[in-house]
PDB file of C-alpha atoms in Angstrom:
ATOM      1  CA  MET A 157      66.331 109.752 134.145  1.00  0.00           C
ATOM      2  CA  ARG A 158      67.109 107.395 131.629  1.00  0.00           C
ATOM      3  CA  ILE A 159      67.401 110.180 129.209  1.00  0.00           C
ATOM      4  CA  ILE A 160      69.648 112.140 131.293  1.00  0.00           C
ATOM      5  CA  CYS A 161      71.664 109.472 132.369  1.00  0.00           C
ATOM      6  CA  ILE A 162      72.344 108.661 128.811  1.00  0.00           C
ATOM      7  CA  LEU A 163      73.347 112.248 128.138  1.00  0.00           C
ATOM      8  CA  LEU A 164      75.356 112.543 130.691  1.00  0.00           C
ATOM      9  CA  LEU A 165      77.194 109.302 129.512  1.00  0.00           C
ATOM     10  CA  ALA A 166      77.824 110.703 126.045  1.00  0.00           C
ATOM     11  CA  VAL A 167      79.000 114.736 128.047  1.00  0.00           C
ATOM     12  CA  LEU A 168      81.681 112.373 130.246  1.00  0.00           C
ATOM     13  CA  ILE A 169      82.604 110.208 126.878  1.00  0.00           C
ATOM     14  CA  MET A 170      83.847 113.692 125.087  1.00  0.00           C
ATOM     15  CA  VAL A 171      84.975 114.992 127.692  1.00  0.00           C
ATOM     16  CA  VAL A 172      87.041 112.214 129.140  1.00  0.00           C
ATOM     17  CA  PRO A 173      91.176 112.968 128.390  1.00  0.00           C
ATOM     18  CA  GLY A 174      92.388 109.822 126.122  1.00  0.00           C
ATOM     19  CA  MET A 175      88.662 108.772 124.753  1.00  0.00           C
ATOM     20  CA  GLU A 176      87.317 109.240 121.420  1.00  0.00           C
ATOM     21  CA  PRO A 177      83.686 109.605 120.402  1.00  0.00           C
ATOM     22  CA  PHE A 178      82.326 106.121 118.819  1.00  0.00           C
ATOM     23  CA  GLU A 179      82.462 107.638 115.631  1.00  0.00           C
ATOM     24  CA  SER A 180      86.195 107.275 115.545  1.00  0.00           C
ATOM     25  CA  VAL A 181      86.671 103.543 116.443  1.00  0.00           C
ATOM     26  CA  LYS A 182      88.341 102.178 113.228  1.00  0.00           C
ATOM     27  CA  GLN A 183      86.885  98.769 111.839  1.00  0.00           C
ATOM     28  CA  GLU A 184      89.392  97.629 109.685  1.00  0.00           C
ATOM     29  CA  THR A 185      88.760  94.102 107.797  1.00  0.00           C
ATOM     30  CA  ILE A 186      92.500  92.559 106.792  1.00  0.00           C
ATOM     31  CA  ILE A 187      91.684  92.173 103.097  1.00  0.00           C
ATOM     32  CA  ASP A 188      94.908  90.134 102.991  1.00  0.00           C
ATOM     33  CA  TYR A 189      98.377  90.105 104.645  1.00  0.00           C
ATOM     34  CA  ALA A 190     102.152  89.042 104.371  1.00  0.00           C
ATOM     35  CA  LYS A 191     104.527  88.716 107.641  1.00  0.00           C
ATOM     36  CA  GLU A 192     107.965  89.436 106.956  1.00  0.00           C
ATOM     37  CA  GLY A 193     110.368  88.747 109.751  1.00  0.00           C
ATOM     38  CA  GLY A 194     108.897  90.999 112.757  1.00  0.00           C
ATOM     39  CA  ARG A 195     106.686  92.882 110.249  1.00  0.00           C
ATOM     40  CA  VAL A 196     102.646  92.482 109.139  1.00  0.00           C
ATOM     41  CA  TYR A 197     102.394  93.663 105.678  1.00  0.00           C
ATOM     42  CA  ALA A 198      98.504  93.943 105.375  1.00  0.00           C
ATOM     43  CA  LEU A 199      95.355  95.325 103.235  1.00  0.00           C
ATOM     44  CA  ILE A 200      92.862  96.215 105.531  1.00  0.00           C
ATOM     45  CA  LYS A 201      89.627  98.071 104.832  1.00  0.00           C
ATOM     46  CA  GLN A 202      87.697 100.695 106.407  1.00  0.00           C
ATOM     47  CA  LYS A 203      85.121 101.251 104.568  1.00  0.00           C
ATOM     48  CA  GLY A 204      82.381  99.493 102.188  1.00  0.00           C
ATOM     49  CA  SER A 205      82.344  96.026 102.001  1.00  0.00           C
ATOM     50  CA  SER A 206      84.126  95.598  98.586  1.00  0.00           C
ATOM     51  CA  GLY A 207      86.932  92.767  98.592  1.00  0.00           C
ATOM     52  CA  TYR A 208      89.070  96.192  97.573  1.00  0.00           C
ATOM     53  CA  GLY A 209      91.648  97.339 100.826  1.00  0.00           C
ATOM     54  CA  ASP A 210      91.129 100.756 101.413  1.00  0.00           C
ATOM     55  CA  TYR A 211      94.967 101.621 102.806  1.00  0.00           C
ATOM     56  CA  LEU A 212      97.750  99.685 103.362  1.00  0.00           C
ATOM     57  CA  VAL A 213      99.723  99.087 106.691  1.00  0.00           C
ATOM     58  CA  ILE A 214     102.616  97.601 107.904  1.00  0.00           C
ATOM     59  CA  ASP A 215     103.403  96.405 112.277  1.00  0.00           C
ATOM     60  CA  GLN A 216     106.363  96.575 113.416  1.00  0.00           C
ATOM     61  CA  GLN A 217     105.912  93.843 116.295  1.00  0.00           C
ATOM     62  CA  VAL A 218     107.788  95.220 119.629  1.00  0.00           C
ATOM     63  CA  GLY A 219     108.558  93.627 122.784  1.00  0.00           C
ATOM     64  CA  ASN A 220     106.102  90.293 123.876  1.00  0.00           C
ATOM     65  CA  ALA A 221     104.107  89.700 120.612  1.00  0.00           C
ATOM     66  CA  LYS A 222     103.121  93.727 120.544  1.00  0.00           C
ATOM     67  CA  GLU A 223     102.261  95.652 117.751  1.00  0.00           C
ATOM     68  CA  GLN A 224     103.097  99.399 116.136  1.00  0.00           C
ATOM     69  CA  ARG A 225     101.717 100.619 113.627  1.00  0.00           C
ATOM     70  CA  ILE A 226     104.708 102.009 111.275  1.00  0.00           C
ATOM     71  CA  LEU A 227     102.725 102.600 108.120  1.00  0.00           C
ATOM     72  CA  GLU A 228      99.646 103.547 107.321  1.00  0.00           C
ATOM     73  CA  LYS A 229      98.955 104.907 103.396  1.00  0.00           C
ATOM     74  CA  ASN A 230      96.169 105.114 101.914  1.00  0.00           C
ATOM     75  CA  PHE A 231      95.448 103.060  99.045  1.00  0.00           C
ATOM     76  CA  MET A 232      91.977 103.295  98.121  1.00  0.00           C
ATOM     77  CA  GLN A 233      92.369 105.029  94.544  1.00  0.00           C
ATOM     78  CA  LEU A 234      94.470 101.619  93.186  1.00  0.00           C
ATOM     79  CA  LYS A 235      91.626  99.307  94.849  1.00  0.00           C
ATOM     80  CA  PRO A 236      94.681  96.780  96.168  1.00  0.00           C
ATOM     81  CA  TRP A 237      93.981  92.966  97.016  1.00  0.00           C
ATOM     82  CA  LYS A 238      96.454  90.827  96.917  1.00  0.00           C
ATOM     83  CA  ILE A 239     100.007  91.124  99.064  1.00  0.00           C
ATOM     84  CA  GLU A 240     103.437  89.895  98.879  1.00  0.00           C
ATOM     85  CA  VAL A 241     106.956  90.389 100.470  1.00  0.00           C
ATOM     86  CA  ALA A 242     109.663  88.998  98.094  1.00  0.00           C
ATOM     87  CA  ASP A 243     113.297  90.112  96.616  1.00  0.00           C
ATOM     88  CA  ILE A 244     112.604  89.986  92.968  1.00  0.00           C
ATOM     89  CA  ASP A 245     115.296  91.838  92.120  1.00  0.00           C
ATOM     90  CA  GLY A 246     117.861  89.766  93.366  1.00  0.00           C
ATOM     91  CA  ASP A 247     119.438  92.085  96.195  1.00  0.00           C
ATOM     92  CA  HIS A 248     118.790  90.773  98.985  1.00  0.00           C
ATOM     93  CA  GLN A 249     116.493  93.124  99.822  1.00  0.00           C
ATOM     94  CA  LYS A 250     112.512  92.535  99.881  1.00  0.00           C
ATOM     95  CA  GLU A 251     109.915  94.388  97.971  1.00  0.00           C
ATOM     96  CA  ILE A 252     107.225  94.625  98.791  1.00  0.00           C
ATOM     97  CA  LEU A 253     103.809  93.184  96.084  1.00  0.00           C
ATOM     98  CA  ILE A 254     100.600  94.816  95.637  1.00  0.00           C
ATOM     99  CA  ALA A 255      98.323  93.703  93.599  1.00  0.00           C
ATOM    100  CA  VAL A 256      95.613  96.691  92.049  1.00  0.00           C
ATOM    101  CA  HIS A 257      92.844  97.128  89.982  1.00  0.00           C
ATOM    102  CA  LYS A 258      93.173 100.080  88.418  1.00  0.00           C
ATOM    103  CA  THR A 259      93.306 102.032  84.728  1.00  0.00           C
ATOM    104  CA  THR A 260      96.813 103.634  83.796  1.00  0.00           C
ATOM    105  CA  HIS A 261      97.946 106.312  82.093  1.00  0.00           C
ATOM    106  CA  PHE A 262      99.001 104.106  79.079  1.00  0.00           C
ATOM    107  CA  ASP A 263      95.699 101.888  79.033  1.00  0.00           C
ATOM    108  CA  VAL A 264      92.224 102.667  80.257  1.00  0.00           C
ATOM    109  CA  GLU A 265      90.888  99.356  80.474  1.00  0.00           C
ATOM    110  CA  GLU A 266      90.608  98.724  84.786  1.00  0.00           C
ATOM    111  CA  LYS A 267      92.101  95.702  84.975  1.00  0.00           C
ATOM    112  CA  ASN A 268      94.511  93.749  87.569  1.00  0.00           C
ATOM    113  CA  ARG A 269      97.966  95.255  87.644  1.00  0.00           C
ATOM    114  CA  LEU A 270     101.600  94.996  90.501  1.00  0.00           C
ATOM    115  CA  PHE A 271     102.702  97.640  92.085  1.00  0.00           C
ATOM    116  CA  ILE A 272     106.239  97.114  93.574  1.00  0.00           C
ATOM    117  CA  PHE A 273     107.305  99.318  96.621  1.00  0.00           C
ATOM    118  CA  ASN A 274     110.805  99.285  99.083  1.00  0.00           C
ATOM    119  CA  PHE A 275     109.478 100.534 102.252  1.00  0.00           C
ATOM    120  CA  ALA A 276     113.280 101.993 104.157  1.00  0.00           C
ATOM    121  CA  GLY A 277     112.302 103.226 107.354  1.00  0.00           C
ATOM    122  CA  GLU A 278     109.370 105.203 107.948  1.00  0.00           C
ATOM    123  CA  ARG A 279     108.838 105.789 103.800  1.00  0.00           C
ATOM    124  CA  LEU A 280     107.306 103.577 101.006  1.00  0.00           C
ATOM    125  CA  TYR A 281     109.475 103.945  97.792  1.00  0.00           C
ATOM    126  CA  LYS A 282     107.356 103.211  94.063  1.00  0.00           C
ATOM    127  CA  LYS A 283     109.939 100.476  92.599  1.00  0.00           C
ATOM    128  CA  TRP A 284     107.465  99.645  89.364  1.00  0.00           C
ATOM    129  CA  THR A 285     104.375 100.906  88.591  1.00  0.00           C
ATOM    130  CA  GLY A 286     103.613  99.448  85.219  1.00  0.00           C
ATOM    131  CA  SER A 287     100.486  99.035  82.914  1.00  0.00           C
ATOM    132  CA  GLN A 288     100.625  95.620  82.169  1.00  0.00           C
ATOM    133  CA  ILE A 289     102.701  92.515  83.021  1.00  0.00           C
ATOM    134  CA  ALA A 290     102.001  88.442  81.609  1.00  0.00           C
ATOM    135  CA  GLY A 291      98.298  89.691  79.479  1.00  0.00           C
ATOM    136  CA  VAL A 292      94.986  89.207  81.665  1.00  0.00           C
ATOM    137  CA  TRP A 293      95.966  87.194  84.911  1.00  0.00           C
ATOM    138  CA  ASN A 294      93.713  86.654  88.617  1.00  0.00           C
ATOM    139  CA  ASP A 295      96.247  85.903  90.602  1.00  0.00           C
ATOM    140  CA  PHE A 296      99.627  85.726  91.488  1.00  0.00           C
ATOM    141  CA  ALA A 297     102.740  84.382  93.404  1.00  0.00           C
ATOM    142  CA  ALA A 298     106.105  85.324  94.990  1.00  0.00           C
ATOM    143  CA  GLN A 299     108.215  81.841  95.224  1.00  0.00           C
ATOM    144  CA  ASP A 300     112.091  80.541  94.837  1.00  0.00           C
ATOM    145  CA  ILE A 301     111.561  78.111  92.456  1.00  0.00           C
ATOM    146  CA  VAL A 302     115.015  78.268  90.088  1.00  0.00           C
ATOM    147  CA  SER A 303     119.207  77.951  91.269  1.00  0.00           C
ATOM    148  CA  ILE A 304     118.769  81.820  90.590  1.00  0.00           C
ATOM    149  CA  VAL A 305     119.016  85.299  93.159  1.00  0.00           C
ATOM    150  CA  GLY A 306     116.064  86.282  94.428  1.00  0.00           C
ATOM    151  CA  ASP A 307     112.519  85.166  94.015  1.00  0.00           C
ATOM    152  CA  GLU A 308     110.688  84.183  91.053  1.00  0.00           C
ATOM    153  CA  LEU A 309     106.629  85.785  89.888  1.00  0.00           C
ATOM    154  CA  ILE A 310     104.026  83.110  88.340  1.00  0.00           C
ATOM    155  CA  PHE A 311     101.634  84.547  86.655  1.00  0.00           C
ATOM    156  CA  ILE A 312      98.091  82.952  86.450  1.00  0.00           C
ATOM    157  CA  GLU A 313      96.517  84.013  83.337  1.00  0.00           C
ATOM    158  CA  GLN A 314      93.114  83.782  82.123  1.00  0.00           C
ATOM    159  CA  ILE A 315      92.636  81.909  78.459  1.00  0.00           C
ATOM    160  CA  GLY A 316      90.014  82.267  76.264  1.00  0.00           C
TER     161      GLY A 316
END
């Protein structure tokens, strides 16, 4: 009798409109996130246990504390591990700064790199995806520390 109830429950789950099977439920682990205005920019992990994200997601706050996902982009090949939002070029528009761990066309060694994107509407645009910046670095931050327009990038480098 118990087996019949379990089978019936499984069939019901598959047939009920709007319900999805258990396998399709996404479990998301937040690797890093940044908030700006009514948006949350996050690197999330859906598979495995590495310290890198699988997806860049952008959620927009709508109404009373409700969030709506406005972008979900596969970044698995980039191995992203840190995200910041800052105006690094002084144009009064925030850019998305993402630390990734990968090789490039001009450098076959896998190491930390900084990629910079603009987000407009529903599209993500590459602004700068350079091969190398600031030597061998372990962390970065973006802050307005001097009296020029825009934020400055601060890199923590590995010495020795």
